[in-house]
Coordinates of C-alpha atoms in Angstrom, one line a residue:
M8 CA -40.3 6.7 14.0
H9 CA -37.7 9.6 15.6
F10 CA -37.6 7.3 18.7
L11 CA -37.5 4.5 17.0
Y12 CA -34.5 5.6 15.0
N13 CA -32.8 6.9 17.8
L14 CA -33.4 3.9 19.7
I15 CA -31.8 1.7 17.0
I16 CA -28.4 4.5 17.4
G17 CA -28.4 3.3 20.5
I18 CA -28.4 -0.5 20.4
A19 CA -26.0 -0.2 17.8
S20 CA -23.5 1.7 19.9
Y21 CA -23.4 -1.3 22.2
L22 CA -23.1 -3.9 19.4
L23 CA -20.6 -2.1 17.9
K24 CA -18.3 -2.0 20.9
I25 CA -18.7 -6.1 21.2
I26 CA -18.5 -6.7 17.4
A27 CA -15.2 -4.4 18.1
L28 CA -13.6 -7.0 20.4
F29 CA -13.2 -9.6 17.4
S30 CA -12.9 -7.0 14.1
P31 CA -9.6 -4.8 14.2
K32 CA -11.4 -2.5 11.6
M33 CA -14.0 -2.3 14.1
Q34 CA -11.9 -1.4 16.8
L35 CA -11.1 2.0 14.9
F36 CA -14.1 2.4 14.8
V37 CA -15.0 2.5 18.1
S38 CA -11.6 3.6 19.8
G39 CA -11.3 6.5 17.1
R40 CA -14.6 7.9 18.3
K41 CA -13.8 8.1 22.0
T42 CA -11.2 11.3 21.5
V43 CA -13.2 13.4 18.5
F44 CA -15.0 15.8 21.3
E45 CA -11.6 15.9 23.1
T46 CA -9.9 16.7 19.5
L47 CA -12.2 19.2 18.8
S48 CA -11.8 21.3 22.0
K49 CA -8.5 21.4 21.2
K50 CA -7.7 22.6 17.8
I51 CA -11.4 24.8 17.5
A52 CA -11.7 27.8 19.4
P53 CA -15.1 29.2 20.5
N54 CA -14.4 32.4 18.4
D55 CA -12.9 30.9 15.2
K56 CA -14.6 30.6 11.7
T57 CA -14.8 26.8 10.8
I58 CA -16.5 25.2 7.5
W59 CA -17.2 21.2 8.5
I60 CA -17.1 19.0 5.5
H61 CA -18.3 15.4 6.1
A62 CA -17.0 12.3 3.9
A63 CA -18.3 8.7 4.5
S64 CA -15.0 7.3 3.6
L65 CA -11.8 8.3 1.2
G66 CA -13.4 8.1 -2.0
E67 CA -15.7 10.7 -1.0
Y68 CA -12.8 12.7 0.6
E69 CA -11.0 12.7 -2.7
Q70 CA -14.3 13.7 -4.2
G71 CA -14.5 16.5 -1.7
L72 CA -11.1 17.9 -1.9
P73 CA -11.5 20.3 -5.1
I74 CA -14.5 21.9 -3.0
I75 CA -12.5 21.9 0.3
E76 CA -9.3 23.5 -2.0
K77 CA -11.3 26.5 -3.5
L78 CA -13.2 26.8 0.3
K79 CA -9.8 27.7 1.4
E80 CA -8.8 29.8 -0.8
K81 CA -12.0 31.6 -0.3
H82 CA -12.3 31.5 3.3
P83 CA -8.3 31.7 4.3
T84 CA -9.0 32.6 7.8
H85 CA -11.8 29.9 8.4
K86 CA -11.1 26.8 10.2
I87 CA -11.5 23.7 7.8
I88 CA -12.9 20.5 10.1
I89 CA -13.3 17.0 7.9
S90 CA -15.1 14.3 9.4
F91 CA -15.2 10.9 8.3
F92 CA -17.7 7.8 9.4
S93 CA -15.4 4.9 7.7
P94 CA -12.0 3.6 9.2
S95 CA -11.2 3.4 5.5
G96 CA -11.3 6.7 5.0
Y97 CA -10.2 8.3 8.4
E98 CA -7.0 6.0 9.2
V99 CA -5.6 7.0 5.4
R100 CA -6.1 10.6 5.8
K101 CA -6.2 11.3 9.4
N102 CA -3.0 13.0 9.0
N103 CA -3.9 15.4 5.7
T104 CA -2.6 18.7 5.1
I105 CA -5.9 20.4 4.1
A106 CA -7.8 20.3 7.3
D107 CA -7.4 21.9 10.7
A108 CA -9.2 19.2 12.5
T109 CA -10.0 16.1 11.4
V110 CA -11.9 13.2 13.1
Y111 CA -14.3 10.7 13.1
L112 CA -18.2 11.6 13.1
P113 CA -19.4 10.1 16.4
L114 CA -22.4 7.8 15.6
D115 CA -25.8 9.9 15.3
S116 CA -27.8 10.4 18.7
E117 CA -29.0 13.2 19.3
S118 CA -26.8 14.3 22.3
N119 CA -23.4 13.5 19.9
A120 CA -24.9 15.7 16.9
K121 CA -25.8 18.9 19.3
K122 CA -21.7 18.9 21.2
F123 CA -20.3 18.1 18.0
I124 CA -21.7 21.1 16.3
A125 CA -21.9 23.0 19.1
L126 CA -17.9 22.4 19.4
A127 CA -17.7 22.8 15.8
H128 CA -20.0 25.3 15.4
P129 CA -19.5 25.9 11.7
E130 CA -20.7 28.6 9.3
M131 CA -21.7 26.1 6.3
V132 CA -21.6 22.2 6.1
F133 CA -20.9 20.2 2.9
F134 CA -22.1 16.3 2.9
I135 CA -20.4 14.6 -0.1
K136 CA -22.5 12.2 -2.1
Y137 CA -24.1 10.4 0.3
E138 CA -25.0 9.7 4.3
F139 CA -27.9 11.3 5.5
W140 CA -28.0 11.4 9.6
I141 CA -31.1 12.7 11.1
N142 CA -29.8 13.8 13.9
Y143 CA -27.0 15.9 13.0
L144 CA -29.1 17.2 9.7
A145 CA -32.2 18.3 12.0
E146 CA -29.6 20.3 14.6
L147 CA -27.9 22.0 11.4
K148 CA -31.4 23.2 10.4
K149 CA -32.7 24.3 13.9
Q150 CA -29.5 26.3 14.0
N151 CA -30.2 27.7 10.6
I152 CA -26.6 26.5 9.2
P153 CA -26.5 26.4 5.6
T154 CA -26.0 22.8 4.5
Y155 CA -24.9 21.4 1.0
L156 CA -25.0 18.0 -0.5
I157 CA -21.9 18.0 -2.8
S158 CA -21.8 15.5 -5.8
G159 CA -25.4 13.9 -4.9
I160 CA -26.7 10.8 -6.8
F161 CA -30.3 9.1 -6.4
R162 CA -31.8 6.1 -7.1
E163 CA -35.3 5.2 -7.3
K164 CA -34.5 2.0 -4.8
Q165 CA -33.7 4.5 -1.9
L166 CA -35.7 4.5 1.4
F167 CA -36.1 8.5 0.0
F168 CA -38.5 7.5 -2.9
K169 CA -40.2 4.4 -1.2
W170 CA -44.2 5.2 0.0
Y171 CA -43.1 4.2 4.2
G172 CA -39.6 6.7 3.2
G173 CA -41.8 10.1 4.9
F174 CA -39.0 9.9 7.9
Y175 CA -36.0 9.8 5.4
R176 CA -37.9 12.3 3.1
K177 CA -38.0 14.8 6.0
A178 CA -34.6 15.0 6.3
L179 CA -33.7 15.8 2.8
S180 CA -35.9 19.3 3.1
T181 CA -32.9 20.3 5.6
F182 CA -30.3 20.6 2.5
T183 CA -30.2 24.2 1.6
Y184 CA -29.1 23.2 -1.7
F185 CA -28.5 19.8 -3.8
F186 CA -25.4 19.7 -6.3
L187 CA -26.0 16.4 -8.0
Q188 CA -24.4 14.4 -10.4
N189 CA -27.1 13.8 -13.2
E190 CA -30.4 14.8 -14.3
S191 CA -32.3 11.6 -13.3
S192 CA -31.1 12.7 -9.4
K193 CA -32.2 15.8 -10.2
T194 CA -35.6 14.4 -11.3
L195 CA -35.9 12.5 -8.0
I196 CA -35.6 15.5 -5.7
E197 CA -37.9 17.4 -7.9
N198 CA -40.2 14.7 -7.9
L199 CA -40.4 15.2 -3.8
G200 CA -41.6 19.0 -4.1
L201 CA -37.8 20.2 -3.7
K202 CA -36.8 22.6 -6.1
N203 CA -33.5 23.9 -4.5
V204 CA -31.9 21.5 -7.0
V205 CA -28.6 22.1 -9.4
V206 CA -26.9 19.4 -11.8
S207 CA -23.5 20.4 -11.4
G208 CA -21.7 17.0 -12.3
D209 CA -19.0 15.4 -10.3
T210 CA -16.0 17.1 -8.9
R211 CA -14.0 14.1 -9.2
F212 CA -13.6 15.0 -13.0
D213 CA -12.1 18.2 -11.7
R214 CA -9.9 16.7 -9.1
V215 CA -8.4 13.9 -11.4
A216 CA -7.8 16.2 -14.4
A217 CA -5.6 18.3 -12.0
I218 CA -3.7 15.5 -11.4
L219 CA -2.1 16.1 -14.8
E220 CA -0.7 19.6 -13.2
K221 CA 1.4 17.9 -10.6
D222 CA 4.8 16.1 -10.8
N223 CA 3.6 12.6 -11.3
Q224 CA 7.5 11.3 -11.8
I225 CA 8.8 8.3 -9.8
D226 CA 11.9 7.6 -10.6
F227 CA 11.8 3.8 -9.8
I228 CA 9.0 3.1 -12.0
S229 CA 10.9 4.9 -14.4
K230 CA 13.8 2.3 -14.3
F231 CA 11.6 -0.5 -14.1
K232 CA 9.3 0.7 -16.9
N233 CA 12.7 1.1 -19.3
K234 CA 10.6 2.0 -22.0
T235 CA 8.5 -1.4 -22.1
T236 CA 5.1 -1.3 -22.9
T237 CA 3.6 -1.3 -19.2
V238 CA -0.2 -3.0 -17.9
V239 CA -1.3 -0.9 -14.7
I240 CA -2.8 -3.2 -12.5
G241 CA -4.6 -1.0 -9.6
S242 CA -6.5 -2.2 -6.6
S243 CA -6.8 -5.9 -7.7
W244 CA -8.9 -8.4 -5.7
P245 CA -8.1 -11.7 -4.9
K246 CA -10.7 -12.6 -8.0
D247 CA -9.2 -10.5 -10.5
E248 CA -5.6 -11.8 -9.2
E249 CA -6.9 -15.3 -10.5
L250 CA -7.3 -14.3 -14.1
L251 CA -4.3 -11.7 -14.5
V252 CA -2.0 -14.3 -12.8
Q253 CA -2.8 -17.0 -15.5
Y254 CA -2.4 -14.0 -18.0
L255 CA 0.5 -13.0 -16.7
N256 CA 2.2 -16.5 -16.5
E257 CA 1.2 -17.5 -20.0
T258 CA 1.6 -14.4 -22.3
N259 CA 5.0 -14.5 -24.3
Q260 CA 4.2 -10.4 -25.0
Q261 CA 6.9 -8.3 -24.4
V262 CA 5.4 -6.3 -21.6
K263 CA 6.3 -5.3 -17.9
F264 CA 3.3 -5.1 -15.4
I265 CA 3.0 -3.4 -12.0
I266 CA 0.5 -4.4 -10.0
A267 CA -0.8 -2.2 -6.7
P268 CA -3.3 -4.8 -4.8
H269 CA -6.1 -2.9 -2.9
N270 CA -5.0 -5.2 0.2
I271 CA -1.4 -5.3 1.3
K272 CA -1.0 -7.6 3.8
S273 CA 2.2 -9.4 3.8
E274 CA 0.8 -12.8 3.9
Q275 CA -1.6 -11.8 0.7
I276 CA 1.2 -10.0 -1.2
Q277 CA 3.4 -13.0 -0.5
Q278 CA 1.1 -15.6 -2.1
L279 CA 0.2 -13.1 -4.8
Q280 CA 4.3 -13.5 -5.3
S281 CA 4.6 -17.2 -5.2
S282 CA 1.9 -17.2 -7.6
L283 CA 3.6 -15.7 -10.4
S284 CA 6.1 -17.5 -12.4
K285 CA 8.2 -14.0 -14.0
R286 CA 10.6 -12.2 -12.2
T287 CA 8.9 -10.2 -9.6
V288 CA 10.1 -7.4 -7.7
L289 CA 8.4 -5.8 -4.4
Y290 CA 8.2 -2.2 -3.4
S291 CA 9.1 -3.0 0.0
Q292 CA 12.2 -5.0 -1.0
M293 CA 13.0 -3.2 -4.0
K294 CA 16.5 -1.4 -2.5
G295 CA 19.8 -2.2 -4.3
K296 CA 17.7 -4.7 -7.2
N297 CA 18.6 -3.7 -11.0
L298 CA 14.5 -2.9 -11.3
E299 CA 14.9 -2.8 -15.2
D300 CA 15.8 -6.8 -14.8
Y301 CA 12.1 -7.5 -13.5
D302 CA 9.0 -8.5 -15.0
V303 CA 6.1 -7.7 -12.7
F304 CA 6.5 -4.7 -10.0
I305 CA 4.3 -5.6 -6.6
I306 CA 3.6 -2.2 -4.9
D307 CA 3.3 -3.4 -1.6
T308 CA 2.6 0.3 0.0
I309 CA 0.0 2.9 -0.5
G310 CA -0.5 6.7 -1.8
I311 CA 1.4 6.5 -5.0
L312 CA -0.7 4.6 -7.4
T313 CA -2.2 7.7 -9.0
K314 CA 0.9 8.4 -10.2
I315 CA 2.0 5.3 -11.4
Y316 CA -1.0 5.1 -13.5
S317 CA 0.7 8.1 -15.6
Y318 CA 3.3 5.3 -16.7
A319 CA 0.8 2.7 -17.8
D320 CA 0.1 1.8 -21.8
I321 CA -2.9 0.2 -20.6
A322 CA -4.5 0.1 -16.9
Y323 CA -6.8 -2.7 -15.4
V324 CA -8.6 -1.5 -12.3
G325 CA -10.1 -4.0 -9.9
G326 CA -13.1 -4.8 -7.7
G327 CA -15.1 -5.6 -10.8
F328 CA -15.9 -8.9 -9.8
G329 CA -17.3 -8.3 -6.3
Q330 CA -19.3 -6.1 -4.2
P331 CA -19.8 -2.9 -4.4
G332 CA -17.8 -3.2 -7.4
V333 CA -15.1 -1.7 -10.0
H334 CA -12.6 0.9 -8.0
N335 CA -11.8 4.6 -9.5
I336 CA -11.0 4.4 -13.7
L337 CA -11.1 8.0 -13.1
E338 CA -7.3 8.3 -12.5
P339 CA -5.9 6.2 -15.1
A340 CA -8.6 7.7 -17.5
T341 CA -7.2 11.3 -16.8
F342 CA -3.6 10.2 -18.1
G343 CA -5.2 8.8 -21.4
V344 CA -4.9 5.3 -20.7
P345 CA -7.3 2.5 -22.2
I346 CA -8.6 0.7 -19.3
V347 CA -9.8 -2.8 -18.4
I348 CA -12.4 -3.8 -15.7
G349 CA -14.4 -7.1 -14.7
T350 CA -18.1 -7.1 -14.9
N351 CA -19.3 -5.4 -12.0
F352 CA -20.0 -1.6 -12.9
S353 CA -23.4 -0.9 -13.3
H354 CA -23.7 1.4 -10.1
F355 CA -21.1 3.7 -11.8
A356 CA -21.9 6.3 -13.9
E357 CA -18.6 7.0 -15.0
A358 CA -17.6 3.2 -15.9
T359 CA -20.9 2.8 -17.6
A360 CA -19.9 5.8 -20.3
L361 CA -16.4 4.6 -20.8
V362 CA -17.6 1.5 -21.8
A363 CA -20.5 2.5 -24.2
L364 CA -17.8 4.8 -25.4
E365 CA -15.1 2.0 -25.9
G366 CA -12.5 3.7 -23.5
C367 CA -13.0 1.0 -21.3
F368 CA -13.5 -2.7 -21.8
S369 CA -15.4 -5.1 -19.9
I370 CA -14.2 -8.4 -19.4
S371 CA -15.5 -11.6 -17.7
N372 CA -13.1 -14.4 -17.8
A373 CA -9.2 -15.3 -18.6
S374 CA -10.2 -15.8 -22.4
T375 CA -12.0 -12.1 -22.8
L376 CA -8.8 -10.7 -20.6
K377 CA -6.3 -12.5 -23.0
T378 CA -8.1 -11.3 -25.9
V379 CA -8.2 -7.5 -24.7
I380 CA -5.3 -7.1 -23.5
D381 CA -3.2 -8.6 -26.2
K382 CA -5.1 -6.4 -28.8
L383 CA -4.3 -3.3 -26.8
I384 CA -0.7 -4.4 -26.5
T385 CA -0.2 -5.6 -29.9
D386 CA -1.9 -2.9 -32.1
V387 CA -0.9 0.5 -30.9
N388 CA -3.2 2.3 -33.1
I389 CA -6.3 0.9 -31.0
R390 CA -4.6 1.7 -28.0
E391 CA -4.1 5.3 -28.9
Q392 CA -7.4 5.7 -29.9
T393 CA -9.1 4.5 -27.0
G394 CA -6.9 6.2 -24.6
A395 CA -8.1 9.5 -26.2
I396 CA -11.4 8.6 -25.8
C397 CA -10.5 8.5 -22.0
S398 CA -8.9 11.6 -21.5
Q399 CA -11.9 13.1 -23.6
F400 CA -14.3 12.2 -21.6
I401 CA -12.4 13.4 -18.5
K402 CA -12.2 17.1 -20.1
E403 CA -15.8 17.3 -20.9
N404 CA -17.0 16.6 -17.4
T405 CA -15.1 19.1 -15.5
G406 CA -16.7 22.4 -14.2
A407 CA -18.4 21.1 -11.1
T408 CA -16.4 22.9 -8.9
A409 CA -17.0 25.6 -10.5
T410 CA -20.7 25.8 -10.7
I411 CA -21.1 24.7 -6.4
M412 CA -18.8 27.6 -6.0
T413 CA -20.7 30.2 -8.2
K414 CA -24.1 29.0 -6.2
I415 CA -22.5 29.0 -2.5
G416 CA -21.9 32.4 -3.1

């Protein structure tokens, strides 16, 4: 099976190079990996003490930040290496200031694993949530390097728990400790005979709770809001926008809207703007304009949505009409904002929990969208009660970082 796995990895490396000729994203995936070993050689000296954290993409990076920050506090002389698998993570956070070296993770061949680990020579390794790369894990185990899974989550449908999943189950035995999000994940792992498991919770709650301690003021958002009830639409996709544009164009409510689309390509932004009948301004074109005169503010940039949520009276979080599903609802929740989402949220524990608690509302069409948002706009008491459910939910689920740091010593 190991031979077959390595063969597949080898074939994939060639196929990806071909696909990259036609896909800009895949071009980043391929070209970004060409300089990994060179980067590690330049930034990590043989006598450096290091800690390696691997995140699949941007979400996992954000999830790992509370742990990374604590590791830097506890081990100030160690260099931090952060690796990404996906361009959507690396390209956004390649210039972060918390790591000493940020790189793509080379494909999981035996030679890549040996060379990467030799250059990084970490004293401990953290994988965030998932991604179980067989050769990397085997090499870490061979060298007796402590390896931890942070905020892990498991489901019965995964290969580990199938009768034919023995090869992948072996990979799990390489971990020093599993820090998991819930009891069901713990039960699944323990049923495999692994006892090095603790339910620590999800470190994302610690990260979003810490946002409240930061300066979230944005002057131009304050000017646009102008003390008016404001709906913030975050990470929206075209399917979300079809419903939202209809509502925006038809509503007579005295309310303002901020839209931060998931995709900020100019042609899609222009299409969104042209579909709106209300007075609309773009972030990229706001200079010299009286922002308080506009009804809709389209944020065609990245990196400020979290702070914008602090100005929301109501939040709509996109992605709930596509795959893999709704985007991060914890950021608006930490500000005590009632949340509206689409129908695809069942794989996201926090969304499922908040819908059950009635701090978050799932809508399926234009009619239910109008009913929910109109109610939240007009009924201040309902809005405040719903927002309080969200903020309390965040507070009750913090503490994963402290549990993990205590356990790893």
